C-alpha cells in the first residue's frame, strides 16, 4: 500500500512540475465582460465593497470577509483566486464574471491606464495576470494585500521577460478587475515587501 501511495505522489509531483500556466489552466476564450453579475449576492458585494477596505479572517481554504460597519457575526464567504487545486481539470476553475478574493499576489510592473502585470494565485500556483485597478494606484512593486476582484475575462499581452532574461513574451492571461480597496491593516502590522498604494481620487 505504501508503495502505491508513493508512486501516486511521485506521479502527481511530476505532473505539477511540468505544468506551466498555459498548460495547467486555460482561462477561457479571449475577451472581457462589463455586464453586471447575474446573481443578486454578487451585485450586492460589488456595491457594498466598492472602494472600501475590509477585514479578512485567518482561513487558508476560503475567504471570510466583512466590512467594518457590519454587525458582529455578519460576514461573507468567498473563494480565493486560484486558491484550491487549480491544476486538476475542471475542478474549481475560475468562472468569468465571478468574484474572488485575490491573495498571495505580487505586483511585477505597471502597464498603461492604471493596469498592472501581477502574479496572482495560491502559494503553490501563480499565473501572470492583468490587474485593472479602479480604486487604487500602486507606486511601486512588491506584495499585494488581499483584494476583492472580479474575473472579467482574458487578454493576449506582450510584456518584457523578467530580468536577467531579455526580449518579450506573448501570452494569454486572465484579467482581474478591482472591486474593493486592499484589506484593512493596522499600524502594528509589518508591511515590509508590500507594494505601496494610494487611493484614486
N, C-alpha and C. Protein backbone atom coordinates (compact mmCIF):
# COMPACT_ATOMS: atom_id res chain seq x y z
N UNK A 1 0.82 -1.20 0.00
CA UNK A 1 0.00 0.00 0.00
C UNK A 1 0.87 1.26 0.00
N UNK A 2 1.91 1.24 0.81
CA UNK A 2 2.79 2.40 0.87
C UNK A 2 3.47 2.64 -0.48
N UNK A 3 3.85 1.54 -1.17
CA UNK A 3 4.48 1.66 -2.49
C UNK A 3 3.53 2.33 -3.48
N UNK A 4 2.26 1.94 -3.43
CA UNK A 4 1.26 2.54 -4.33
C UNK A 4 1.11 4.02 -4.04
N UNK A 5 1.04 4.39 -2.75
CA UNK A 5 0.89 5.79 -2.36
C UNK A 5 2.07 6.62 -2.85
N UNK A 6 3.30 6.09 -2.67
CA UNK A 6 4.50 6.81 -3.11
C UNK A 6 4.48 6.98 -4.62
N UNK A 7 4.07 5.94 -5.34
CA UNK A 7 4.02 6.02 -6.81
C UNK A 7 3.04 7.09 -7.27
N UNK A 8 1.87 7.14 -6.62
CA UNK A 8 0.89 8.16 -6.97
C UNK A 8 1.43 9.56 -6.66
N UNK A 9 2.05 9.70 -5.51
CA UNK A 9 2.61 11.01 -5.12
C UNK A 9 3.66 11.47 -6.11
N UNK A 10 4.54 10.55 -6.53
CA UNK A 10 5.58 10.92 -7.48
C UNK A 10 4.99 11.31 -8.83
N UNK A 11 3.93 10.61 -9.23
CA UNK A 11 3.27 10.95 -10.49
C UNK A 11 2.68 12.34 -10.43
N UNK A 12 2.01 12.66 -9.32
CA UNK A 12 1.42 13.99 -9.19
C UNK A 12 2.48 15.07 -9.18
N UNK A 13 3.59 14.82 -8.50
CA UNK A 13 4.67 15.79 -8.46
C UNK A 13 5.22 16.05 -9.85
N UNK A 14 5.38 14.98 -10.63
CA UNK A 14 5.92 15.15 -11.98
C UNK A 14 4.95 15.92 -12.86
N UNK A 15 3.64 15.69 -12.66
CA UNK A 15 2.65 16.42 -13.46
C UNK A 15 2.69 17.90 -13.11
N UNK A 16 2.66 18.20 -11.80
CA UNK A 16 2.67 19.59 -11.36
C UNK A 16 3.95 20.29 -11.80
N UNK A 17 5.09 19.60 -11.68
CA UNK A 17 6.36 20.22 -12.04
C UNK A 17 6.42 20.54 -13.51
N UNK A 18 5.74 19.77 -14.34
CA UNK A 18 5.77 20.01 -15.78
C UNK A 18 4.73 20.98 -16.27
N UNK A 19 3.91 21.52 -15.36
CA UNK A 19 2.84 22.40 -15.78
C UNK A 19 3.30 23.85 -15.81
N UNK A 20 3.01 24.51 -16.89
CA UNK A 20 3.16 25.96 -16.95
C UNK A 20 1.75 26.53 -16.88
N UNK A 21 1.61 27.84 -16.61
CA UNK A 21 0.26 28.40 -16.57
C UNK A 21 -0.54 28.12 -17.83
N UNK A 22 0.09 28.17 -19.00
CA UNK A 22 -0.62 27.93 -20.25
C UNK A 22 -1.14 26.50 -20.32
N UNK A 23 -0.33 25.53 -19.86
CA UNK A 23 -0.72 24.13 -19.95
C UNK A 23 -1.64 23.71 -18.80
N UNK A 24 -1.42 24.29 -17.64
CA UNK A 24 -2.13 23.83 -16.46
C UNK A 24 -3.54 24.39 -16.36
N UNK A 25 -3.76 25.59 -16.86
CA UNK A 25 -5.03 26.24 -16.62
C UNK A 25 -5.39 27.15 -17.78
N UNK A 26 -6.43 26.78 -18.49
CA UNK A 26 -6.91 27.61 -19.59
C UNK A 26 -8.05 28.47 -19.04
N UNK A 27 -7.86 29.78 -19.11
CA UNK A 27 -8.84 30.69 -18.51
C UNK A 27 -9.99 31.02 -19.44
N UNK A 28 -10.05 30.37 -20.60
CA UNK A 28 -11.18 30.59 -21.49
C UNK A 28 -10.83 31.44 -22.69
N UNK A 29 -11.81 31.68 -23.55
CA UNK A 29 -11.55 32.45 -24.78
C UNK A 29 -11.19 33.90 -24.49
N UNK A 30 -10.48 34.50 -25.43
CA UNK A 30 -10.08 35.90 -25.27
C UNK A 30 -11.29 36.81 -25.31
N UNK A 31 -11.30 37.80 -24.44
CA UNK A 31 -12.40 38.76 -24.39
C UNK A 31 -12.72 39.11 -22.95
N UNK A 32 -13.31 40.29 -22.76
CA UNK A 32 -13.64 40.76 -21.42
C UNK A 32 -15.10 41.19 -21.37
N UNK A 33 -15.69 41.07 -20.19
CA UNK A 33 -17.09 41.46 -20.00
C UNK A 33 -17.17 42.71 -19.14
N UNK A 34 -18.26 43.43 -19.28
CA UNK A 34 -18.52 44.60 -18.44
C UNK A 34 -19.93 44.59 -17.88
N UNK A 35 -20.67 43.52 -18.16
CA UNK A 35 -22.04 43.40 -17.66
C UNK A 35 -22.05 43.09 -16.17
N UNK A 36 -23.08 43.48 -15.44
CA UNK A 36 -23.16 43.18 -14.01
C UNK A 36 -23.28 41.67 -13.79
N UNK A 37 -22.93 41.21 -12.59
CA UNK A 37 -23.12 39.79 -12.27
C UNK A 37 -24.59 39.39 -12.37
N UNK A 38 -24.82 38.11 -12.65
CA UNK A 38 -26.19 37.63 -12.79
C UNK A 38 -26.91 37.48 -11.46
N UNK A 39 -26.18 37.12 -10.40
CA UNK A 39 -26.84 36.86 -9.12
C UNK A 39 -26.85 38.10 -8.24
N UNK A 40 -27.87 38.20 -7.43
CA UNK A 40 -28.07 39.38 -6.58
C UNK A 40 -26.97 39.53 -5.54
N UNK A 41 -26.51 38.41 -4.95
CA UNK A 41 -25.48 38.49 -3.91
C UNK A 41 -24.20 39.11 -4.46
N UNK A 42 -23.79 38.71 -5.66
CA UNK A 42 -22.58 39.28 -6.26
C UNK A 42 -22.77 40.77 -6.55
N UNK A 43 -23.95 41.15 -7.01
CA UNK A 43 -24.22 42.56 -7.26
C UNK A 43 -24.16 43.35 -5.96
N UNK A 44 -24.66 42.75 -4.87
CA UNK A 44 -24.61 43.41 -3.56
C UNK A 44 -23.17 43.59 -3.09
N UNK A 45 -22.33 42.55 -3.29
CA UNK A 45 -20.92 42.65 -2.89
C UNK A 45 -20.22 43.74 -3.68
N UNK A 46 -20.45 43.78 -4.98
CA UNK A 46 -19.81 44.82 -5.80
C UNK A 46 -20.23 46.21 -5.35
N UNK A 47 -21.49 46.37 -4.96
CA UNK A 47 -21.96 47.67 -4.48
C UNK A 47 -21.39 48.00 -3.11
N UNK A 48 -21.47 47.04 -2.17
CA UNK A 48 -21.09 47.31 -0.79
C UNK A 48 -19.58 47.43 -0.60
N UNK A 49 -18.80 46.65 -1.37
CA UNK A 49 -17.35 46.63 -1.19
C UNK A 49 -16.62 47.62 -2.11
N UNK A 50 -17.35 48.27 -3.00
CA UNK A 50 -16.71 49.15 -3.98
C UNK A 50 -15.92 50.26 -3.28
N UNK A 51 -14.61 50.26 -3.49
CA UNK A 51 -13.75 51.31 -2.96
C UNK A 51 -13.58 51.30 -1.46
N UNK A 52 -13.91 50.18 -0.79
CA UNK A 52 -13.77 50.10 0.66
C UNK A 52 -12.81 48.98 1.05
N UNK A 53 -12.10 49.18 2.15
CA UNK A 53 -11.28 48.09 2.65
C UNK A 53 -12.16 47.15 3.48
N UNK A 54 -11.61 46.03 3.89
CA UNK A 54 -12.42 45.01 4.55
C UNK A 54 -11.53 44.21 5.48
N UNK A 55 -12.17 43.46 6.35
CA UNK A 55 -11.45 42.57 7.25
C UNK A 55 -11.49 41.15 6.69
N UNK A 56 -10.36 40.47 6.78
CA UNK A 56 -10.23 39.10 6.28
C UNK A 56 -9.83 38.19 7.43
N UNK A 57 -10.63 37.16 7.66
CA UNK A 57 -10.33 36.21 8.73
C UNK A 57 -9.18 35.30 8.33
N UNK A 58 -8.58 34.64 9.31
CA UNK A 58 -7.44 33.77 9.07
C UNK A 58 -7.94 32.38 8.68
N UNK A 59 -8.11 32.17 7.38
CA UNK A 59 -8.58 30.88 6.87
C UNK A 59 -7.92 30.66 5.51
N UNK A 60 -7.17 29.57 5.36
CA UNK A 60 -6.42 29.32 4.13
C UNK A 60 -7.28 28.75 3.01
N UNK A 61 -8.45 28.21 3.32
CA UNK A 61 -9.23 27.49 2.32
C UNK A 61 -10.31 28.34 1.66
N UNK A 62 -10.86 29.28 2.40
CA UNK A 62 -11.88 30.17 1.84
C UNK A 62 -11.80 31.51 2.56
N UNK A 63 -12.19 32.54 1.84
CA UNK A 63 -12.05 33.89 2.38
C UNK A 63 -13.31 34.30 3.14
N UNK A 64 -13.15 34.56 4.43
CA UNK A 64 -14.23 35.06 5.26
C UNK A 64 -14.03 36.57 5.40
N UNK A 65 -14.89 37.35 4.77
CA UNK A 65 -14.69 38.79 4.73
C UNK A 65 -15.88 39.52 5.35
N UNK A 66 -15.60 40.72 5.83
CA UNK A 66 -16.67 41.56 6.37
C UNK A 66 -16.21 43.02 6.33
N UNK A 67 -17.17 43.91 6.26
CA UNK A 67 -16.89 45.34 6.29
C UNK A 67 -16.89 45.82 7.74
N UNK A 68 -16.21 46.94 7.97
CA UNK A 68 -16.02 47.42 9.34
C UNK A 68 -17.32 47.83 10.01
N UNK A 69 -18.31 48.27 9.24
CA UNK A 69 -19.55 48.74 9.86
C UNK A 69 -20.62 47.66 9.93
N UNK A 70 -20.27 46.43 9.59
CA UNK A 70 -21.22 45.34 9.72
C UNK A 70 -21.34 44.91 11.18
N UNK A 71 -22.52 44.44 11.55
CA UNK A 71 -22.75 43.98 12.91
C UNK A 71 -21.93 42.73 13.18
N UNK A 72 -21.54 42.50 14.44
CA UNK A 72 -20.79 41.28 14.78
C UNK A 72 -21.53 40.03 14.32
N UNK A 73 -20.78 39.10 13.75
CA UNK A 73 -21.37 37.86 13.27
C UNK A 73 -21.76 37.89 11.80
N UNK A 74 -21.85 39.08 11.22
CA UNK A 74 -22.21 39.16 9.81
C UNK A 74 -20.94 39.07 8.97
N UNK A 75 -20.99 38.29 7.92
CA UNK A 75 -19.83 38.14 7.04
C UNK A 75 -20.21 37.41 5.77
N UNK A 76 -19.27 37.33 4.85
CA UNK A 76 -19.47 36.65 3.58
C UNK A 76 -18.30 35.70 3.36
N UNK A 77 -18.59 34.53 2.83
CA UNK A 77 -17.55 33.57 2.47
C UNK A 77 -17.38 33.60 0.96
N UNK A 78 -16.15 33.83 0.51
CA UNK A 78 -15.85 33.91 -0.91
C UNK A 78 -14.68 32.99 -1.24
N UNK A 79 -14.58 32.54 -2.48
CA UNK A 79 -13.41 31.73 -2.85
C UNK A 79 -12.18 32.59 -3.07
N UNK A 80 -11.02 32.00 -2.84
CA UNK A 80 -9.76 32.66 -3.20
C UNK A 80 -9.50 32.45 -4.68
N UNK A 81 -8.85 33.42 -5.28
CA UNK A 81 -8.45 33.30 -6.69
C UNK A 81 -7.37 32.22 -6.81
N UNK A 82 -7.64 31.17 -7.56
CA UNK A 82 -6.73 30.03 -7.73
C UNK A 82 -6.32 29.42 -6.41
N UNK A 83 -7.22 29.46 -5.46
CA UNK A 83 -6.84 29.04 -4.12
C UNK A 83 -6.88 27.56 -3.85
N UNK A 84 -7.67 26.80 -4.62
CA UNK A 84 -7.84 25.38 -4.32
C UNK A 84 -7.66 24.55 -5.58
N UNK A 85 -6.62 23.75 -5.60
CA UNK A 85 -6.39 22.75 -6.66
C UNK A 85 -6.66 23.24 -8.09
N UNK A 86 -6.03 24.32 -8.54
CA UNK A 86 -6.31 24.80 -9.89
C UNK A 86 -5.75 23.89 -10.98
N UNK A 87 -4.88 22.93 -10.62
CA UNK A 87 -4.26 22.08 -11.64
C UNK A 87 -5.14 20.92 -12.07
N UNK A 88 -6.14 20.59 -11.26
CA UNK A 88 -6.98 19.46 -11.63
C UNK A 88 -8.03 19.91 -12.64
N UNK A 89 -8.11 19.24 -13.80
CA UNK A 89 -9.03 19.68 -14.85
C UNK A 89 -10.47 19.78 -14.36
N UNK A 90 -11.08 20.92 -14.60
CA UNK A 90 -12.49 21.10 -14.30
C UNK A 90 -12.83 21.25 -12.84
N UNK A 91 -11.84 21.29 -11.95
CA UNK A 91 -12.13 21.33 -10.52
C UNK A 91 -11.89 22.73 -9.98
N UNK A 92 -12.99 23.40 -9.62
CA UNK A 92 -12.92 24.74 -9.05
C UNK A 92 -12.13 25.71 -9.93
N UNK A 93 -12.32 25.60 -11.24
CA UNK A 93 -11.69 26.56 -12.14
C UNK A 93 -12.41 27.91 -12.02
N UNK A 94 -11.70 29.00 -12.23
CA UNK A 94 -12.35 30.31 -12.17
C UNK A 94 -13.44 30.43 -13.24
N UNK A 95 -14.48 31.17 -12.91
CA UNK A 95 -15.60 31.39 -13.82
C UNK A 95 -15.69 32.87 -14.16
N UNK A 96 -15.72 33.19 -15.44
CA UNK A 96 -15.81 34.59 -15.86
C UNK A 96 -17.05 35.22 -15.26
N UNK A 97 -16.88 36.40 -14.69
CA UNK A 97 -17.97 37.13 -14.07
C UNK A 97 -18.09 36.95 -12.58
N UNK A 98 -17.40 35.92 -12.03
CA UNK A 98 -17.50 35.66 -10.59
C UNK A 98 -16.52 36.51 -9.79
N UNK A 99 -16.82 36.65 -8.50
CA UNK A 99 -15.99 37.42 -7.59
C UNK A 99 -15.09 36.50 -6.79
N UNK A 100 -13.88 37.00 -6.49
CA UNK A 100 -12.89 36.24 -5.75
C UNK A 100 -12.13 37.18 -4.83
N UNK A 101 -11.48 36.61 -3.83
CA UNK A 101 -10.51 37.37 -3.04
C UNK A 101 -9.13 37.01 -3.56
N UNK A 102 -8.44 37.98 -4.10
CA UNK A 102 -7.10 37.79 -4.64
C UNK A 102 -6.10 37.90 -3.50
N UNK A 103 -5.37 36.82 -3.25
CA UNK A 103 -4.41 36.78 -2.16
C UNK A 103 -3.10 36.20 -2.67
N UNK A 104 -2.03 36.35 -1.91
CA UNK A 104 -0.73 35.77 -2.28
C UNK A 104 -0.24 36.29 -3.64
N UNK A 105 -0.49 37.55 -3.94
CA UNK A 105 -0.14 38.10 -5.24
C UNK A 105 1.03 39.07 -5.15
N UNK A 106 1.72 39.20 -6.29
CA UNK A 106 2.87 40.10 -6.38
C UNK A 106 2.72 41.00 -7.58
N UNK A 107 2.92 42.30 -7.37
CA UNK A 107 2.87 43.25 -8.47
C UNK A 107 4.24 43.25 -9.15
N UNK A 108 4.26 42.94 -10.44
CA UNK A 108 5.51 42.81 -11.19
C UNK A 108 5.91 44.12 -11.83
N UNK A 109 4.98 44.74 -12.56
CA UNK A 109 5.29 46.02 -13.22
C UNK A 109 4.00 46.73 -13.60
N UNK A 110 4.06 48.07 -13.63
CA UNK A 110 2.89 48.82 -14.09
C UNK A 110 2.77 48.74 -15.60
N UNK A 111 1.54 48.78 -16.10
CA UNK A 111 1.27 48.86 -17.53
C UNK A 111 0.61 50.22 -17.78
N UNK A 112 -0.21 50.34 -18.77
CA UNK A 112 -0.86 51.62 -19.04
C UNK A 112 -2.26 51.65 -18.44
N UNK A 113 -2.82 52.86 -18.33
CA UNK A 113 -4.21 53.05 -17.89
C UNK A 113 -4.50 52.44 -16.52
N UNK A 114 -3.56 52.61 -15.58
CA UNK A 114 -3.70 52.11 -14.22
C UNK A 114 -3.97 50.60 -14.19
N UNK A 115 -3.28 49.89 -15.09
CA UNK A 115 -3.29 48.44 -15.10
C UNK A 115 -1.90 47.94 -14.75
N UNK A 116 -1.84 46.73 -14.21
CA UNK A 116 -0.58 46.19 -13.72
C UNK A 116 -0.46 44.72 -14.12
N UNK A 117 0.79 44.31 -14.40
CA UNK A 117 1.07 42.89 -14.56
C UNK A 117 1.38 42.34 -13.18
N UNK A 118 0.62 41.35 -12.76
CA UNK A 118 0.84 40.77 -11.44
C UNK A 118 0.98 39.26 -11.59
N UNK A 119 1.47 38.61 -10.53
CA UNK A 119 1.45 37.16 -10.44
C UNK A 119 0.49 36.83 -9.31
N UNK A 120 -0.64 36.24 -9.70
CA UNK A 120 -1.72 36.03 -8.74
C UNK A 120 -2.05 34.56 -8.62
N UNK A 121 -2.38 34.16 -7.40
CA UNK A 121 -2.77 32.77 -7.18
C UNK A 121 -2.52 32.34 -5.76
N UNK A 122 -2.25 31.06 -5.59
CA UNK A 122 -2.03 30.49 -4.27
C UNK A 122 -0.53 30.36 -4.00
N UNK A 123 -0.19 29.77 -2.88
CA UNK A 123 1.22 29.55 -2.56
C UNK A 123 1.86 28.58 -3.54
N UNK A 124 1.05 27.65 -4.09
CA UNK A 124 1.60 26.61 -4.95
C UNK A 124 1.54 26.96 -6.43
N UNK A 125 0.62 27.81 -6.81
CA UNK A 125 0.42 28.06 -8.23
C UNK A 125 0.06 29.52 -8.46
N UNK A 126 0.84 30.21 -9.29
CA UNK A 126 0.56 31.60 -9.63
C UNK A 126 0.58 31.74 -11.15
N UNK A 127 -0.19 32.67 -11.64
CA UNK A 127 -0.29 32.91 -13.07
C UNK A 127 -0.09 34.39 -13.36
N UNK A 128 0.62 34.69 -14.46
CA UNK A 128 0.66 36.07 -14.93
C UNK A 128 -0.77 36.54 -15.14
N UNK A 129 -1.07 37.75 -14.69
CA UNK A 129 -2.43 38.26 -14.68
C UNK A 129 -2.42 39.76 -14.90
N UNK A 130 -3.45 40.26 -15.56
CA UNK A 130 -3.66 41.70 -15.66
C UNK A 130 -4.57 42.12 -14.51
N UNK A 131 -4.14 43.13 -13.76
CA UNK A 131 -4.94 43.67 -12.66
C UNK A 131 -5.40 45.07 -13.07
N UNK A 132 -6.72 45.22 -13.25
CA UNK A 132 -7.30 46.52 -13.59
C UNK A 132 -7.67 47.23 -12.30
N UNK A 133 -6.89 48.23 -11.92
CA UNK A 133 -7.16 48.97 -10.69
C UNK A 133 -8.20 50.05 -10.96
N UNK A 134 -9.21 50.10 -10.13
CA UNK A 134 -10.26 51.10 -10.27
C UNK A 134 -10.31 52.06 -9.08
N UNK A 135 -9.76 51.63 -7.94
CA UNK A 135 -9.82 52.45 -6.73
C UNK A 135 -8.44 52.79 -6.18
N UNK A 136 -7.39 52.09 -6.65
CA UNK A 136 -6.05 52.30 -6.10
C UNK A 136 -5.05 52.58 -7.22
N UNK A 137 -4.00 53.27 -6.83
CA UNK A 137 -2.86 53.49 -7.73
C UNK A 137 -1.61 53.03 -6.98
N UNK A 138 -0.92 52.03 -7.54
CA UNK A 138 0.27 51.50 -6.89
C UNK A 138 1.50 52.29 -7.32
N UNK A 139 2.34 52.62 -6.35
CA UNK A 139 3.51 53.46 -6.62
C UNK A 139 4.82 52.68 -6.69
N UNK A 140 4.79 51.39 -6.38
CA UNK A 140 5.98 50.55 -6.53
C UNK A 140 5.56 49.10 -6.67
N UNK A 141 6.53 48.22 -6.76
CA UNK A 141 6.24 46.80 -6.92
C UNK A 141 6.40 46.07 -5.59
N UNK A 142 5.97 44.81 -5.54
CA UNK A 142 6.07 44.02 -4.32
C UNK A 142 4.78 43.26 -4.07
N UNK A 143 4.63 42.76 -2.86
CA UNK A 143 3.45 42.01 -2.49
C UNK A 143 2.20 42.89 -2.52
N UNK A 144 1.06 42.25 -2.69
CA UNK A 144 -0.21 42.96 -2.71
C UNK A 144 -1.11 42.42 -1.61
N UNK A 145 -1.74 43.33 -0.89
CA UNK A 145 -2.67 42.90 0.15
C UNK A 145 -3.90 42.26 -0.50
N UNK A 146 -4.55 41.32 0.18
CA UNK A 146 -5.75 40.70 -0.37
C UNK A 146 -6.77 41.76 -0.80
N UNK A 147 -7.41 41.50 -1.93
CA UNK A 147 -8.35 42.44 -2.53
C UNK A 147 -9.50 41.67 -3.16
N UNK A 148 -10.71 42.19 -3.04
CA UNK A 148 -11.85 41.59 -3.72
C UNK A 148 -11.80 42.01 -5.19
N UNK A 149 -11.87 41.02 -6.08
CA UNK A 149 -11.75 41.29 -7.52
C UNK A 149 -12.84 40.52 -8.27
N UNK A 150 -13.03 40.92 -9.52
CA UNK A 150 -13.94 40.19 -10.40
C UNK A 150 -13.15 39.70 -11.60
N UNK A 151 -13.31 38.41 -11.92
CA UNK A 151 -12.66 37.82 -13.08
C UNK A 151 -13.51 38.20 -14.30
N UNK A 152 -12.95 39.05 -15.18
CA UNK A 152 -13.76 39.60 -16.27
C UNK A 152 -13.38 39.04 -17.64
N UNK A 153 -12.41 38.13 -17.71
CA UNK A 153 -12.07 37.53 -19.00
C UNK A 153 -10.58 37.34 -19.17
N UNK A 154 -10.15 37.27 -20.43
CA UNK A 154 -8.74 37.07 -20.73
C UNK A 154 -8.30 38.05 -21.82
N UNK A 155 -6.99 38.24 -21.87
CA UNK A 155 -6.41 39.15 -22.85
C UNK A 155 -5.06 38.60 -23.29
N UNK A 156 -4.70 38.81 -24.54
CA UNK A 156 -3.37 38.45 -25.03
C UNK A 156 -2.48 39.68 -24.91
N UNK A 157 -1.36 39.52 -24.21
CA UNK A 157 -0.46 40.64 -23.99
C UNK A 157 0.97 40.26 -24.38
N UNK A 158 1.76 41.26 -24.67
CA UNK A 158 3.19 41.09 -24.90
C UNK A 158 3.91 41.98 -23.91
N UNK A 159 4.72 41.38 -23.04
CA UNK A 159 5.40 42.11 -21.98
C UNK A 159 6.87 41.69 -21.92
N UNK A 160 7.72 42.55 -21.34
CA UNK A 160 9.14 42.17 -21.20
C UNK A 160 9.30 40.94 -20.31
N UNK A 161 10.30 40.13 -20.63
CA UNK A 161 10.63 39.00 -19.77
C UNK A 161 11.28 39.51 -18.49
N UNK A 162 11.21 38.71 -17.44
CA UNK A 162 11.85 39.07 -16.18
C UNK A 162 13.37 39.07 -16.34
N UNK A 163 14.02 40.04 -15.72
CA UNK A 163 15.48 40.08 -15.71
C UNK A 163 16.01 38.83 -15.00
N UNK A 164 17.15 38.29 -15.40
CA UNK A 164 18.10 38.83 -16.38
C UNK A 164 17.77 38.48 -17.83
N UNK A 165 16.65 37.79 -18.08
CA UNK A 165 16.29 37.46 -19.46
C UNK A 165 15.96 38.74 -20.23
N UNK A 166 16.15 38.70 -21.53
CA UNK A 166 15.84 39.84 -22.37
C UNK A 166 14.76 39.45 -23.38
N UNK A 167 14.23 40.44 -24.06
CA UNK A 167 13.19 40.18 -25.03
C UNK A 167 11.81 40.27 -24.41
N UNK A 168 10.82 39.79 -25.14
CA UNK A 168 9.44 39.85 -24.69
C UNK A 168 8.78 38.48 -24.73
N UNK A 169 7.63 38.37 -24.10
CA UNK A 169 6.84 37.15 -24.13
C UNK A 169 5.39 37.53 -24.42
N UNK A 170 4.74 36.77 -25.30
CA UNK A 170 3.33 36.97 -25.60
C UNK A 170 2.53 35.83 -25.00
N UNK A 171 1.53 36.16 -24.23
CA UNK A 171 0.77 35.14 -23.53
C UNK A 171 -0.68 35.59 -23.32
N UNK A 172 -1.56 34.61 -23.18
CA UNK A 172 -2.96 34.89 -22.84
C UNK A 172 -3.10 34.81 -21.33
N UNK A 173 -3.61 35.87 -20.74
CA UNK A 173 -3.66 35.95 -19.29
C UNK A 173 -5.06 36.32 -18.82
N UNK A 174 -5.42 35.93 -17.60
CA UNK A 174 -6.70 36.36 -17.03
C UNK A 174 -6.66 37.84 -16.67
N UNK A 175 -7.83 38.45 -16.62
CA UNK A 175 -7.96 39.86 -16.24
C UNK A 175 -8.82 39.94 -14.98
N UNK A 176 -8.26 40.54 -13.93
CA UNK A 176 -8.98 40.73 -12.68
C UNK A 176 -9.24 42.21 -12.49
N UNK A 177 -10.49 42.57 -12.28
CA UNK A 177 -10.88 43.97 -12.08
C UNK A 177 -11.12 44.21 -10.60
N UNK A 178 -10.48 45.23 -10.07
CA UNK A 178 -10.57 45.56 -8.66
C UNK A 178 -11.99 45.96 -8.27
N UNK A 179 -12.47 45.40 -7.16
CA UNK A 179 -13.77 45.77 -6.61
C UNK A 179 -13.58 46.59 -5.35
N UNK A 180 -12.82 46.05 -4.40
CA UNK A 180 -12.61 46.71 -3.11
C UNK A 180 -11.27 47.43 -3.08
N UNK A 181 -11.03 48.14 -2.00
CA UNK A 181 -9.69 48.56 -1.66
C UNK A 181 -8.97 47.34 -1.07
N UNK A 182 -7.64 47.40 -0.94
CA UNK A 182 -6.95 46.29 -0.28
C UNK A 182 -7.42 46.10 1.16
N UNK A 183 -7.17 44.91 1.68
CA UNK A 183 -7.57 44.52 3.03
C UNK A 183 -7.16 45.56 4.07
N UNK A 184 -7.98 45.71 5.08
CA UNK A 184 -7.69 46.64 6.19
C UNK A 184 -6.44 46.18 6.95
N UNK A 185 -5.58 47.11 7.25
CA UNK A 185 -4.38 46.82 8.04
C UNK A 185 -4.33 47.74 9.26
N UNK A 186 -3.51 47.38 10.23
CA UNK A 186 -3.33 48.18 11.43
C UNK A 186 -1.88 48.66 11.50
N UNK A 187 -1.62 49.75 12.23
CA UNK A 187 -0.26 50.32 12.28
C UNK A 187 0.80 49.34 12.76
N UNK A 188 0.42 48.33 13.55
CA UNK A 188 1.42 47.41 14.08
C UNK A 188 1.75 46.26 13.12
N UNK A 189 1.09 46.18 11.98
CA UNK A 189 1.37 45.11 11.03
C UNK A 189 2.63 45.43 10.22
N UNK A 190 3.46 44.41 10.00
CA UNK A 190 4.68 44.57 9.23
C UNK A 190 4.35 44.43 7.74
N UNK A 191 4.46 45.52 7.02
CA UNK A 191 4.15 45.52 5.60
C UNK A 191 5.41 45.61 4.74
N UNK A 192 6.54 45.21 5.33
CA UNK A 192 7.79 45.18 4.57
C UNK A 192 7.64 44.25 3.36
N UNK A 193 8.03 44.74 2.21
CA UNK A 193 7.93 43.93 1.00
C UNK A 193 6.63 44.09 0.24
N UNK A 194 5.68 44.83 0.82
CA UNK A 194 4.41 45.06 0.14
C UNK A 194 4.47 46.34 -0.68
N UNK A 195 3.82 46.32 -1.84
CA UNK A 195 3.79 47.49 -2.70
C UNK A 195 2.95 48.60 -2.07
N UNK A 196 3.46 49.83 -2.14
CA UNK A 196 2.72 50.96 -1.61
C UNK A 196 1.65 51.39 -2.62
N UNK A 197 0.56 51.91 -2.11
CA UNK A 197 -0.54 52.34 -2.98
C UNK A 197 -1.22 53.54 -2.38
N UNK A 198 -1.99 54.22 -3.19
CA UNK A 198 -2.79 55.35 -2.75
C UNK A 198 -4.16 55.25 -3.39
N UNK A 199 -5.13 55.86 -2.75
CA UNK A 199 -6.49 55.84 -3.30
C UNK A 199 -6.58 56.74 -4.50
N UNK A 200 -7.29 56.28 -5.52
CA UNK A 200 -7.52 57.10 -6.71
C UNK A 200 -8.59 58.13 -6.39
N UNK A 201 -8.30 59.37 -6.64
CA UNK A 201 -9.26 60.44 -6.32
C UNK A 201 -10.21 60.63 -7.50
